Amino acid sequence: MVEREAHLKRLMIGGLNGDAAAWRALLTELRGPLTVFFRQRMGGREADVEDLIQETLIAVHAKRATYDPALPFTAWAYAVARHKMIDAMRRQARRPTSPLEDAGEPAADHTVEDGAMRRDLDRVLSLLPARQRRLIEDVRIGGFSMAEAAARNGLTEGAAKVSVHRGLKALMARMGAGS
């Protein structure tokens, strides 16, 4: 176990120092332990386990600058994993569930007006750079937290907040919100 910690820590430090091969090896080698970690805690929900592994690997990548090389790497990595699992559980707790039999007749989820509104929204957002557009869509439309949107786009939370703010400000200026 001590050797494994030392090996993963070497890969992390190598990745932090710009060694792309070490970084790829680290993310690949983390997959196995993360799979075990999440399977033990998620009660066999395999799709959730895979999603959590992906979210954790993205978060490890996005938050790598917060790792202190003086501390054990696996403790830091598992802390990131625990946070991702807690976030997922909170999201699931907010999702209403009911048996399929209670669903009744299927109904359209949207109207023609919704389609026109989405087309207008897409046209307006297309004025922004791609990353800024994705962040705004994630936070303002998709319902992701700023931290989740930042992780999905490979940014720090602070950088994501600034980008969303500047993007919205640019759109307001461009659309003549003050007129």
CSV table of N, CA and C in Angstrom, one decimal:
chain,number,residue,atom,x,y,z
A,1,MET,N,0.8,-1.2,0.0
A,1,MET,CA,0.0,0.0,0.0
A,1,MET,C,0.9,1.3,0.0
A,2,VAL,N,1.9,1.2,0.8
A,2,VAL,CA,2.9,2.4,0.8
A,2,VAL,C,3.5,2.6,-0.6
A,3,GLU,N,3.8,1.5,-1.2
A,3,GLU,CA,4.4,1.6,-2.6
A,3,GLU,C,3.5,2.2,-3.5
A,4,ARG,N,2.2,1.8,-3.4
A,4,ARG,CA,1.1,2.3,-4.3
A,4,ARG,C,1.0,3.8,-4.1
A,5,GLU,N,0.9,4.2,-2.9
A,5,GLU,CA,0.8,5.7,-2.6
A,5,GLU,C,2.0,6.4,-3.2
A,6,ALA,N,3.2,5.9,-3.0
A,6,ALA,CA,4.4,6.6,-3.5
A,6,ALA,C,4.4,6.6,-5.0
A,7,HIS,N,3.9,5.5,-5.7
A,7,HIS,CA,3.9,5.5,-7.1
A,7,HIS,C,2.9,6.5,-7.6
A,8,LEU,N,1.7,6.6,-7.1
A,8,LEU,CA,0.7,7.5,-7.5
A,8,LEU,C,1.1,9.0,-7.2
A,9,LYS,N,1.7,9.2,-6.1
A,9,LYS,CA,2.2,10.5,-5.8
A,9,LYS,C,3.3,10.9,-6.8
A,10,ARG,N,4.2,10.0,-7.2
A,10,ARG,CA,5.2,10.4,-8.2
A,10,ARG,C,4.5,10.7,-9.5
A,11,LEU,N,3.5,10.0,-9.9
A,11,LEU,CA,2.8,10.3,-11.1
A,11,LEU,C,2.1,11.7,-11.0
A,12,MET,N,1.5,12.0,-9.9
A,12,MET,CA,0.8,13.3,-9.7
A,12,MET,C,1.8,14.4,-9.8
A,13,ILE,N,2.9,14.3,-9.1
A,13,ILE,CA,4.0,15.3,-9.1
A,13,ILE,C,4.5,15.5,-10.5
A,14,GLY,N,4.8,14.3,-11.2
A,14,GLY,CA,5.2,14.4,-12.6
A,14,GLY,C,4.2,15.1,-13.5
A,15,GLY,N,2.9,14.8,-13.3
A,15,GLY,CA,1.9,15.5,-14.1
A,15,GLY,C,1.9,17.0,-13.8
A,16,LEU,N,2.0,17.3,-12.5
A,16,LEU,CA,2.0,18.8,-12.1
A,16,LEU,C,3.2,19.5,-12.8
A,17,ASN,N,4.3,18.7,-13.0
A,17,ASN,CA,5.5,19.3,-13.6
A,17,ASN,C,5.5,19.3,-15.1
A,18,GLY,N,4.4,18.9,-15.7
A,18,GLY,CA,4.2,18.9,-17.1
A,18,GLY,C,4.5,17.6,-17.8
A,19,ASP,N,4.7,16.5,-17.1
A,19,ASP,CA,4.9,15.2,-17.8
A,19,ASP,C,3.5,14.6,-18.2
A,20,ALA,N,3.2,14.8,-19.5
A,20,ALA,CA,1.9,14.3,-20.0
A,20,ALA,C,1.7,12.8,-19.8
A,21,ALA,N,2.8,12.0,-20.0
A,21,ALA,CA,2.7,10.6,-19.9
A,21,ALA,C,2.4,10.2,-18.4
A,22,ALA,N,3.0,10.9,-17.5
A,22,ALA,CA,2.7,10.6,-16.0
A,22,ALA,C,1.3,11.0,-15.7
A,23,TRP,N,0.8,12.1,-16.3
A,23,TRP,CA,-0.5,12.5,-16.0
A,23,TRP,C,-1.5,11.5,-16.5
A,24,ARG,N,-1.3,11.0,-17.8
A,24,ARG,CA,-2.2,10.0,-18.4
A,24,ARG,C,-2.2,8.8,-17.5
A,25,ALA,N,-1.0,8.3,-17.1
A,25,ALA,CA,-0.9,7.1,-16.3
A,25,ALA,C,-1.6,7.3,-15.0
A,26,LEU,N,-1.5,8.4,-14.4
A,26,LEU,CA,-2.2,8.6,-13.1
A,26,LEU,C,-3.7,8.5,-13.3
A,27,LEU,N,-4.2,9.2,-14.3
A,27,LEU,CA,-5.7,9.1,-14.5
A,27,LEU,C,-6.1,7.7,-14.8
A,28,THR,N,-5.3,7.0,-15.6
A,28,THR,CA,-5.7,5.6,-15.9
A,28,THR,C,-5.6,4.7,-14.7
A,29,GLU,N,-4.6,4.9,-13.9
A,29,GLU,CA,-4.4,4.0,-12.7
A,29,GLU,C,-5.4,4.4,-11.6
A,30,LEU,N,-5.9,5.6,-11.6
A,30,LEU,CA,-7.0,5.9,-10.6
A,30,LEU,C,-8.3,5.3,-10.8
A,31,ARG,N,-8.6,4.9,-12.1
A,31,ARG,CA,-9.8,4.3,-12.5
A,31,ARG,C,-10.2,3.1,-11.6
A,32,GLY,N,-9.2,2.2,-11.5
A,32,GLY,CA,-9.5,0.9,-10.7
A,32,GLY,C,-9.9,1.2,-9.3
A,33,PRO,N,-9.1,1.9,-8.5
A,33,PRO,CA,-9.4,2.2,-7.1
A,33,PRO,C,-10.7,3.0,-7.0
A,34,LEU,N,-11.0,3.9,-7.9
A,34,LEU,CA,-12.2,4.7,-7.8
A,34,LEU,C,-13.4,3.8,-8.1
A,35,THR,N,-13.3,2.9,-9.0
A,35,THR,CA,-14.4,1.9,-9.3
A,35,THR,C,-14.7,1.2,-8.0
A,36,VAL,N,-13.7,0.6,-7.3
A,36,VAL,CA,-14.0,-0.1,-6.1
A,36,VAL,C,-14.6,0.8,-5.0
A,37,PHE,N,-14.1,2.0,-4.9
A,37,PHE,CA,-14.6,3.0,-3.9
A,37,PHE,C,-16.0,3.3,-4.1
A,38,PHE,N,-16.4,3.6,-5.4
A,38,PHE,CA,-17.8,3.9,-5.7
A,38,PHE,C,-18.7,2.7,-5.6
A,39,ARG,N,-18.3,1.6,-6.1
A,39,ARG,CA,-19.2,0.4,-6.1
A,39,ARG,C,-19.5,0.0,-4.7
A,40,GLN,N,-18.6,0.2,-3.7
A,40,GLN,CA,-18.9,-0.2,-2.3
A,40,GLN,C,-19.9,0.8,-1.7
A,41,ARG,N,-20.0,2.0,-2.3
A,41,ARG,CA,-20.8,3.0,-1.7
A,41,ARG,C,-22.1,3.3,-2.4
A,42,MET,N,-22.2,2.9,-3.7
A,42,MET,CA,-23.4,3.2,-4.5
A,42,MET,C,-24.4,2.1,-4.7
A,43,GLY,N,-24.2,1.0,-4.0
A,43,GLY,CA,-25.2,-0.1,-4.0
A,43,GLY,C,-25.5,-0.7,-5.3
A,44,GLY,N,-24.4,-0.9,-6.2
A,44,GLY,CA,-24.6,-1.6,-7.4
A,44,GLY,C,-25.2,-0.8,-8.6
A,45,ARG,N,-25.3,0.5,-8.4
A,45,ARG,CA,-25.9,1.4,-9.5
A,45,ARG,C,-24.7,1.7,-10.4
A,46,GLU,N,-24.5,0.8,-11.4
A,46,GLU,CA,-23.3,0.8,-12.2
A,46,GLU,C,-23.2,2.1,-13.1
A,47,ALA,N,-24.3,2.6,-13.6
A,47,ALA,CA,-24.3,3.8,-14.4
A,47,ALA,C,-23.8,5.0,-13.5
A,48,ASP,N,-24.3,5.0,-12.3
A,48,ASP,CA,-23.9,6.1,-11.4
A,48,ASP,C,-22.4,5.9,-11.0
A,49,VAL,N,-21.9,4.7,-10.9
A,49,VAL,CA,-20.5,4.5,-10.6
A,49,VAL,C,-19.6,5.0,-11.7
A,50,GLU,N,-20.0,4.7,-12.9
A,50,GLU,CA,-19.2,5.2,-14.1
A,50,GLU,C,-19.3,6.7,-14.2
A,51,ASP,N,-20.4,7.3,-14.0
A,51,ASP,CA,-20.5,8.8,-14.0
A,51,ASP,C,-19.6,9.4,-12.9
A,52,LEU,N,-19.7,8.8,-11.7
A,52,LEU,CA,-18.9,9.4,-10.6
A,52,LEU,C,-17.4,9.2,-10.9
A,53,ILE,N,-17.0,8.1,-11.5
A,53,ILE,CA,-15.5,8.0,-11.9
A,53,ILE,C,-15.1,9.1,-12.8
A,54,GLN,N,-15.9,9.3,-13.9
A,54,GLN,CA,-15.6,10.4,-14.9
A,54,GLN,C,-15.6,11.7,-14.2
A,55,GLU,N,-16.6,12.0,-13.4
A,55,GLU,CA,-16.6,13.3,-12.7
A,55,GLU,C,-15.4,13.5,-11.8
A,56,THR,N,-15.0,12.5,-11.1
A,56,THR,CA,-13.9,12.5,-10.2
A,56,THR,C,-12.6,12.8,-11.0
A,57,LEU,N,-12.4,12.1,-12.1
A,57,LEU,CA,-11.2,12.2,-12.9
A,57,LEU,C,-11.1,13.7,-13.5
A,58,ILE,N,-12.3,14.2,-13.9
A,58,ILE,CA,-12.3,15.6,-14.4
A,58,ILE,C,-12.0,16.5,-13.2
A,59,ALA,N,-12.5,16.3,-12.0
A,59,ALA,CA,-12.2,17.1,-10.9
A,59,ALA,C,-10.8,17.1,-10.5
A,60,VAL,N,-10.2,15.9,-10.5
A,60,VAL,CA,-8.8,15.7,-10.2
A,60,VAL,C,-8.0,16.6,-11.1
A,61,HIS,N,-8.3,16.5,-12.4
A,61,HIS,CA,-7.6,17.3,-13.4
A,61,HIS,C,-7.8,18.8,-13.2
A,62,ALA,N,-9.1,19.2,-12.9
A,62,ALA,CA,-9.4,20.6,-12.7
A,62,ALA,C,-8.8,21.2,-11.4
A,63,LYS,N,-8.8,20.4,-10.4
A,63,LYS,CA,-8.3,20.8,-9.1
A,63,LYS,C,-6.9,20.5,-8.8
A,64,ARG,N,-6.1,20.0,-9.7
A,64,ARG,CA,-4.8,19.5,-9.5
A,64,ARG,C,-3.9,20.6,-8.8
A,65,ALA,N,-4.1,21.8,-9.1
A,65,ALA,CA,-3.3,22.9,-8.5
A,65,ALA,C,-3.5,23.0,-7.0
A,66,THR,N,-4.6,22.4,-6.5
A,66,THR,CA,-4.8,22.5,-5.0
A,66,THR,C,-4.1,21.4,-4.3
A,67,TYR,N,-3.5,20.4,-5.0
A,67,TYR,CA,-2.8,19.3,-4.3
A,67,TYR,C,-1.5,19.8,-3.7
A,68,ASP,N,-1.3,19.5,-2.4
A,68,ASP,CA,0.0,19.8,-1.7
A,68,ASP,C,0.9,18.6,-1.7
A,69,PRO,N,2.0,18.7,-2.5
A,69,PRO,CA,2.9,17.5,-2.6
A,69,PRO,C,3.5,17.1,-1.2
A,70,ALA,N,3.4,17.9,-0.2
A,70,ALA,CA,3.9,17.4,1.1
A,70,ALA,C,2.9,16.5,1.8
A,71,LEU,N,1.7,16.3,1.3
A,71,LEU,CA,0.6,15.5,1.8
A,71,LEU,C,0.4,14.2,1.0
A,72,PRO,N,-0.2,13.2,1.6
A,72,PRO,CA,-0.4,12.0,0.8
A,72,PRO,C,-1.4,12.3,-0.4
A,73,PHE,N,-1.1,11.7,-1.5
A,73,PHE,CA,-1.9,11.9,-2.7
A,73,PHE,C,-3.3,11.2,-2.6
A,74,THR,N,-3.3,9.9,-2.2
A,74,THR,CA,-4.5,9.2,-2.2
A,74,THR,C,-5.6,9.8,-1.2
A,75,ALA,N,-5.2,10.4,-0.1
A,75,ALA,CA,-6.1,11.1,0.8
A,75,ALA,C,-6.8,12.2,0.0
A,76,TRP,N,-6.0,13.0,-0.7
A,76,TRP,CA,-6.5,14.1,-1.5
A,76,TRP,C,-7.5,13.6,-2.6
A,77,ALA,N,-7.0,12.5,-3.3
A,77,ALA,CA,-7.9,12.0,-4.4
A,77,ALA,C,-9.2,11.5,-3.9
A,78,TYR,N,-9.1,10.7,-2.7
A,78,TYR,CA,-10.4,10.2,-2.2
A,78,TYR,C,-11.3,11.3,-1.6
A,79,ALA,N,-10.7,12.4,-1.1
A,79,ALA,CA,-11.5,13.5,-0.7
A,79,ALA,C,-12.3,14.1,-1.9
A,80,VAL,N,-11.6,14.2,-3.0
A,80,VAL,CA,-12.3,14.7,-4.2
A,80,VAL,C,-13.4,13.7,-4.6
A,81,ALA,N,-13.1,12.4,-4.6
A,81,ALA,CA,-14.1,11.4,-4.9
A,81,ALA,C,-15.3,11.5,-3.9
A,82,ARG,N,-15.1,11.7,-2.7
A,82,ARG,CA,-16.2,11.8,-1.7
A,82,ARG,C,-17.0,13.0,-2.0
A,83,HIS,N,-16.4,14.1,-2.3
A,83,HIS,CA,-17.2,15.3,-2.6
A,83,HIS,C,-18.1,15.1,-3.9
A,84,LYS,N,-17.5,14.4,-4.9
A,84,LYS,CA,-18.3,14.1,-6.1
A,84,LYS,C,-19.5,13.2,-5.8
A,85,MET,N,-19.3,12.2,-4.9
A,85,MET,CA,-20.3,11.3,-4.5
A,85,MET,C,-21.4,12.0,-3.7
A,86,ILE,N,-21.0,12.9,-2.8
A,86,ILE,CA,-22.0,13.7,-2.1
A,86,ILE,C,-22.8,14.6,-3.0
A,87,ASP,N,-22.1,15.2,-3.9
A,87,ASP,CA,-22.8,16.1,-4.9
A,87,ASP,C,-23.9,15.3,-5.7
A,88,ALA,N,-23.5,14.1,-6.1
A,88,ALA,CA,-24.4,13.2,-6.9
A,88,ALA,C,-25.6,12.8,-6.0
A,89,MET,N,-25.3,12.5,-4.8
A,89,MET,CA,-26.4,12.1,-3.9
A,89,MET,C,-27.4,13.2,-3.7
A,90,ARG,N,-26.9,14.4,-3.5
A,90,ARG,CA,-27.7,15.6,-3.4
A,90,ARG,C,-28.6,15.8,-4.6
A,91,ARG,N,-28.0,15.7,-5.8
A,91,ARG,CA,-28.7,15.8,-7.0
A,91,ARG,C,-29.8,14.8,-7.1
A,92,GLN,N,-29.5,13.5,-6.7
A,92,GLN,CA,-30.5,12.5,-6.8
A,92,GLN,C,-31.7,12.7,-5.8
A,93,ALA,N,-31.3,13.3,-4.7
A,93,ALA,CA,-32.4,13.5,-3.7
A,93,ALA,C,-33.3,14.6,-4.1
A,94,ARG,N,-32.9,15.4,-5.0
A,94,ARG,CA,-33.8,16.5,-5.6
A,94,ARG,C,-34.7,16.0,-6.7
A,95,ARG,N,-34.3,14.8,-7.3
A,95,ARG,CA,-35.0,14.3,-8.4
A,95,ARG,C,-36.2,13.5,-8.0
A,96,PRO,N,-37.4,14.0,-8.4
A,96,PRO,CA,-38.6,13.2,-8.0
A,96,PRO,C,-38.7,11.9,-8.7
A,97,THR,N,-39.1,10.9,-8.1
A,97,THR,CA,-39.2,9.6,-8.8
A,97,THR,C,-40.6,9.0,-8.4
A,98,SER,N,-41.2,8.4,-9.4
A,98,SER,CA,-42.5,7.7,-9.2
A,98,SER,C,-42.5,6.5,-10.1
A,99,PRO,N,-43.3,5.5,-9.8
A,99,PRO,CA,-43.4,4.3,-10.6
A,99,PRO,C,-43.9,4.7,-12.0
A,100,LEU,N,-43.5,3.9,-13.0
A,100,LEU,CA,-43.9,4.2,-14.4
A,100,LEU,C,-45.4,4.0,-14.5
A,101,GLU,N,-46.0,3.2,-13.7
A,101,GLU,CA,-47.5,2.9,-13.8
A,101,GLU,C,-48.2,4.2,-13.4
A,102,ASP,N,-47.6,5.1,-12.6
A,102,ASP,CA,-48.3,6.3,-12.2
A,102,ASP,C,-48.1,7.4,-13.2
A,103,ALA,N,-47.3,7.2,-14.2
A,103,ALA,CA,-47.0,8.3,-15.1
A,103,ALA,C,-48.2,8.8,-16.0
A,104,GLY,N,-49.1,7.9,-16.3
A,104,GLY,CA,-50.2,8.3,-17.1
A,104,GLY,C,-49.9,8.4,-18.5
A,105,GLU,N,-50.6,9.1,-19.3
A,105,GLU,CA,-50.4,9.2,-20.7
A,105,GLU,C,-49.2,10.2,-21.0
A,106,PRO,N,-48.4,9.8,-22.0
A,106,PRO,CA,-47.3,10.7,-22.3
A,106,PRO,C,-47.8,12.0,-22.9
A,107,ALA,N,-47.1,13.1,-22.5
A,107,ALA,CA,-47.5,14.4,-23.1
A,107,ALA,C,-46.3,15.1,-23.6
A,108,ALA,N,-46.5,16.0,-24.5
A,108,ALA,CA,-45.3,16.7,-25.0
A,108,ALA,C,-44.7,17.6,-23.9
A,109,ASP,N,-43.3,17.5,-23.9
A,109,ASP,CA,-42.6,18.3,-22.9
A,109,ASP,C,-42.4,19.7,-23.3
A,110,HIS,N,-42.7,20.0,-24.6
A,110,HIS,CA,-42.5,21.4,-25.0
A,110,HIS,C,-43.5,21.8,-26.0
A,111,THR,N,-43.6,23.1,-26.3
A,111,THR,CA,-44.5,23.6,-27.2
A,111,THR,C,-43.7,24.2,-28.4
A,112,VAL,N,-44.5,24.7,-29.4
A,112,VAL,CA,-43.8,25.4,-30.5
A,112,VAL,C,-43.1,26.6,-30.0
A,113,GLU,N,-43.7,27.3,-29.1
A,113,GLU,CA,-43.1,28.5,-28.5
A,113,GLU,C,-41.8,28.2,-27.9
A,114,ASP,N,-41.7,27.1,-27.2
A,114,ASP,CA,-40.4,26.7,-26.6
A,114,ASP,C,-39.4,26.5,-27.6
A,115,GLY,N,-39.7,25.9,-28.7
A,115,GLY,CA,-38.7,25.7,-29.8
A,115,GLY,C,-38.2,27.0,-30.4
A,116,ALA,N,-39.2,27.9,-30.6
A,116,ALA,CA,-38.8,29.2,-31.1
A,116,ALA,C,-37.9,30.0,-30.1
A,117,MET,N,-38.2,29.8,-28.8
A,117,MET,CA,-37.4,30.5,-27.8
A,117,MET,C,-36.0,29.9,-27.7
A,118,ARG,N,-35.9,28.6,-27.8
A,118,ARG,CA,-34.6,27.9,-27.8
A,118,ARG,C,-33.8,28.4,-29.0
A,119,ARG,N,-34.4,28.5,-30.2
A,119,ARG,CA,-33.7,28.9,-31.4
A,119,ARG,C,-33.2,30.3,-31.2
A,120,ASP,N,-34.0,31.2,-30.6
A,120,ASP,CA,-33.6,32.6,-30.4
A,120,ASP,C,-32.4,32.6,-29.4
A,121,LEU,N,-32.5,31.8,-28.3
A,121,LEU,CA,-31.5,31.7,-27.3
A,121,LEU,C,-30.2,31.2,-27.9
A,122,ASP,N,-30.3,30.2,-28.8
A,122,ASP,CA,-29.1,29.6,-29.5
A,122,ASP,C,-28.4,30.7,-30.3
A,123,ARG,N,-29.3,31.5,-31.0
A,123,ARG,CA,-28.7,32.5,-31.9
A,123,ARG,C,-28.0,33.6,-31.1
A,124,VAL,N,-28.5,34.0,-29.9
A,124,VAL,CA,-27.9,35.0,-29.1
A,124,VAL,C,-26.6,34.4,-28.5
A,125,LEU,N,-26.7,33.2,-28.0
A,125,LEU,CA,-25.5,32.6,-27.3
A,125,LEU,C,-24.4,32.3,-28.4
A,126,SER,N,-24.7,32.2,-29.6
A,126,SER,CA,-23.7,31.9,-30.6
A,126,SER,C,-22.8,33.1,-30.8
A,127,LEU,N,-23.1,34.3,-30.3
A,127,LEU,CA,-22.3,35.5,-30.4
A,127,LEU,C,-21.1,35.4,-29.4
A,128,LEU,N,-21.1,34.4,-28.5
A,128,LEU,CA,-20.1,34.3,-27.5
A,128,LEU,C,-19.1,33.2,-27.9
A,129,PRO,N,-17.8,33.3,-27.4
A,129,PRO,CA,-16.9,32.2,-27.6
A,129,PRO,C,-17.4,30.9,-27.0
A,130,ALA,N,-17.0,29.8,-27.6
A,130,ALA,CA,-17.6,28.5,-27.3
A,130,ALA,C,-17.5,28.2,-25.8
A,131,ARG,N,-16.4,28.4,-25.1
A,131,ARG,CA,-16.3,28.1,-23.7
A,131,ARG,C,-17.2,28.9,-22.8
A,132,GLN,N,-17.3,30.2,-23.1
A,132,GLN,CA,-18.2,31.1,-22.4
A,132,GLN,C,-19.7,30.6,-22.6
A,133,ARG,N,-20.0,30.3,-23.8
A,133,ARG,CA,-21.3,29.8,-24.2
A,133,ARG,C,-21.7,28.6,-23.4
A,134,ARG,N,-20.7,27.6,-23.3
A,134,ARG,CA,-21.0,26.3,-22.6
A,134,ARG,C,-21.2,26.6,-21.1
A,135,LEU,N,-20.4,27.5,-20.6
A,135,LEU,CA,-20.5,27.8,-19.1
A,135,LEU,C,-21.9,28.4,-18.8
A,136,ILE,N,-22.3,29.4,-19.6
A,136,ILE,CA,-23.6,30.0,-19.4
A,136,ILE,C,-24.7,29.0,-19.6
A,137,GLU,N,-24.6,28.1,-20.6
A,137,GLU,CA,-25.6,27.1,-20.8
A,137,GLU,C,-25.7,26.2,-19.6
A,138,ASP,N,-24.5,25.8,-19.1
A,138,ASP,CA,-24.4,24.8,-18.0
A,138,ASP,C,-25.1,25.4,-16.7
A,139,VAL,N,-24.7,26.7,-16.4
A,139,VAL,CA,-25.1,27.3,-15.2
A,139,VAL,C,-26.5,27.9,-15.3
A,140,ARG,N,-26.8,28.6,-16.3
A,140,ARG,CA,-28.1,29.3,-16.4
A,140,ARG,C,-29.2,28.5,-17.0
A,141,ILE,N,-28.9,27.5,-17.8
A,141,ILE,CA,-29.9,26.7,-18.4
A,141,ILE,C,-29.9,25.3,-17.9
A,142,GLY,N,-28.7,24.7,-17.8
A,142,GLY,CA,-28.6,23.3,-17.4
A,142,GLY,C,-28.8,23.0,-15.9
A,143,GLY,N,-28.7,24.1,-15.1
A,143,GLY,CA,-28.9,23.9,-13.7
A,143,GLY,C,-27.7,23.4,-12.9
A,144,PHE,N,-26.5,23.4,-13.5
A,144,PHE,CA,-25.3,23.0,-12.8
A,144,PHE,C,-24.9,24.1,-11.9
A,145,SER,N,-24.2,23.7,-10.8
A,145,SER,CA,-23.6,24.7,-9.9
A,145,SER,C,-22.4,25.3,-10.6
A,146,MET,N,-21.9,26.4,-10.1
A,146,MET,CA,-20.8,27.0,-10.8
A,146,MET,C,-19.6,26.1,-10.7
A,147,ALA,N,-19.4,25.4,-9.5
A,147,ALA,CA,-18.3,24.4,-9.4
A,147,ALA,C,-18.4,23.3,-10.4
A,148,GLU,N,-19.6,22.7,-10.6
A,148,GLU,CA,-19.8,21.7,-11.6
A,148,GLU,C,-19.5,22.1,-13.0
A,149,ALA,N,-20.0,23.3,-13.3
A,149,ALA,CA,-19.8,23.9,-14.7
A,149,ALA,C,-18.3,24.1,-14.9
A,150,ALA,N,-17.6,24.6,-13.9
A,150,ALA,CA,-16.2,24.9,-14.0
A,150,ALA,C,-15.5,23.5,-14.2
A,151,ALA,N,-15.8,22.5,-13.5
A,151,ALA,CA,-15.1,21.2,-13.7
A,151,ALA,C,-15.4,20.6,-15.0
A,152,ARG,N,-16.6,20.8,-15.5
A,152,ARG,CA,-17.0,20.2,-16.8
A,152,ARG,C,-16.2,20.9,-18.0
A,153,ASN,N,-15.8,22.2,-17.7
A,153,ASN,CA,-15.1,23.0,-18.7
A,153,ASN,C,-13.6,23.2,-18.4
A,154,GLY,N,-13.1,22.5,-17.4
A,154,GLY,CA,-11.7,22.5,-17.1
A,154,GLY,C,-11.2,23.9,-16.6
A,155,LEU,N,-12.0,24.5,-15.8
A,155,LEU,CA,-11.7,25.8,-15.3
A,155,LEU,C,-11.8,25.8,-13.7
A,156,THR,N,-11.2,26.8,-13.1
A,156,THR,CA,-11.4,26.9,-11.7
A,156,THR,C,-12.8,27.6,-11.5
A,157,GLU,N,-13.3,27.4,-10.3
A,157,GLU,CA,-14.6,28.0,-10.1
A,157,GLU,C,-14.6,29.5,-10.2
A,158,GLY,N,-13.5,30.2,-9.8
A,158,GLY,CA,-13.4,31.6,-9.9
A,158,GLY,C,-13.3,32.1,-11.4
A,159,ALA,N,-12.6,31.3,-12.2
A,159,ALA,CA,-12.5,31.6,-13.6
A,159,ALA,C,-13.8,31.5,-14.3
A,160,ALA,N,-14.5,30.4,-13.9
A,160,ALA,CA,-15.9,30.2,-14.5
A,160,ALA,C,-16.8,31.3,-14.1
A,161,LYS,N,-16.8,31.8,-12.9
A,161,LYS,CA,-17.7,32.9,-12.4
A,161,LYS,C,-17.4,34.2,-13.2
A,162,VAL,N,-16.1,34.4,-13.4
A,162,VAL,CA,-15.7,35.6,-14.2
A,162,VAL,C,-16.2,35.5,-15.6
A,163,SER,N,-16.0,34.3,-16.2
A,163,SER,CA,-16.3,34.1,-17.6
A,163,SER,C,-17.8,34.3,-17.8
A,164,VAL,N,-18.6,33.7,-16.9
A,164,VAL,CA,-20.1,33.8,-17.0
A,164,VAL,C,-20.5,35.3,-16.9
A,165,HIS,N,-20.0,35.9,-15.9
A,165,HIS,CA,-20.3,37.4,-15.7
A,165,HIS,C,-20.0,38.2,-16.9
A,166,ARG,N,-18.8,38.0,-17.4
A,166,ARG,CA,-18.3,38.8,-18.6
A,166,ARG,C,-19.2,38.4,-19.8
A,167,GLY,N,-19.5,37.1,-20.0
A,167,GLY,CA,-20.4,36.7,-21.1
A,167,GLY,C,-21.7,37.4,-21.1
A,168,LEU,N,-22.3,37.3,-19.9
A,168,LEU,CA,-23.7,37.9,-19.7
A,168,LEU,C,-23.6,39.4,-19.9
A,169,LYS,N,-22.6,40.1,-19.4
A,169,LYS,CA,-22.4,41.5,-19.6
A,169,LYS,C,-22.2,41.8,-21.1
A,170,ALA,N,-21.4,41.0,-21.8
A,170,ALA,CA,-21.2,41.3,-23.3
A,170,ALA,C,-22.6,41.1,-24.0
A,171,LEU,N,-23.3,40.1,-23.6
A,171,LEU,CA,-24.6,39.9,-24.3
A,171,LEU,C,-25.6,41.0,-24.1
A,172,MET,N,-25.6,41.5,-22.8
A,172,MET,CA,-26.5,42.6,-22.5
A,172,MET,C,-26.1,43.9,-23.3
A,173,ALA,N,-24.8,44.1,-23.4
A,173,ALA,CA,-24.3,45.3,-24.1
A,173,ALA,C,-24.6,45.1,-25.6
A,174,ARG,N,-24.5,43.9,-26.1
A,174,ARG,CA,-24.7,43.6,-27.5
A,174,ARG,C,-26.2,43.7,-27.9
A,175,MET,N,-27.0,43.3,-27.0
A,175,MET,CA,-28.5,43.3,-27.2
A,175,MET,C,-29.1,44.6,-26.9
A,176,GLY,N,-28.3,45.5,-26.3
A,176,GLY,CA,-28.9,46.8,-26.0
A,176,GLY,C,-29.9,46.7,-24.8
A,177,ALA,N,-29.4,46.0,-23.7
A,177,ALA,CA,-30.3,45.8,-22.6
A,177,ALA,C,-30.6,47.1,-21.9
A,178,GLY,N,-29.8,48.1,-22.0
A,178,GLY,CA,-30.0,49.4,-21.4
A,178,GLY,C,-31.0,50.2,-22.2
A,179,SER,N,-31.4,49.8,-23.4
A,179,SER,CA,-32.2,50.7,-24.3
A,179,SER,C,-33.7,50.5,-23.9
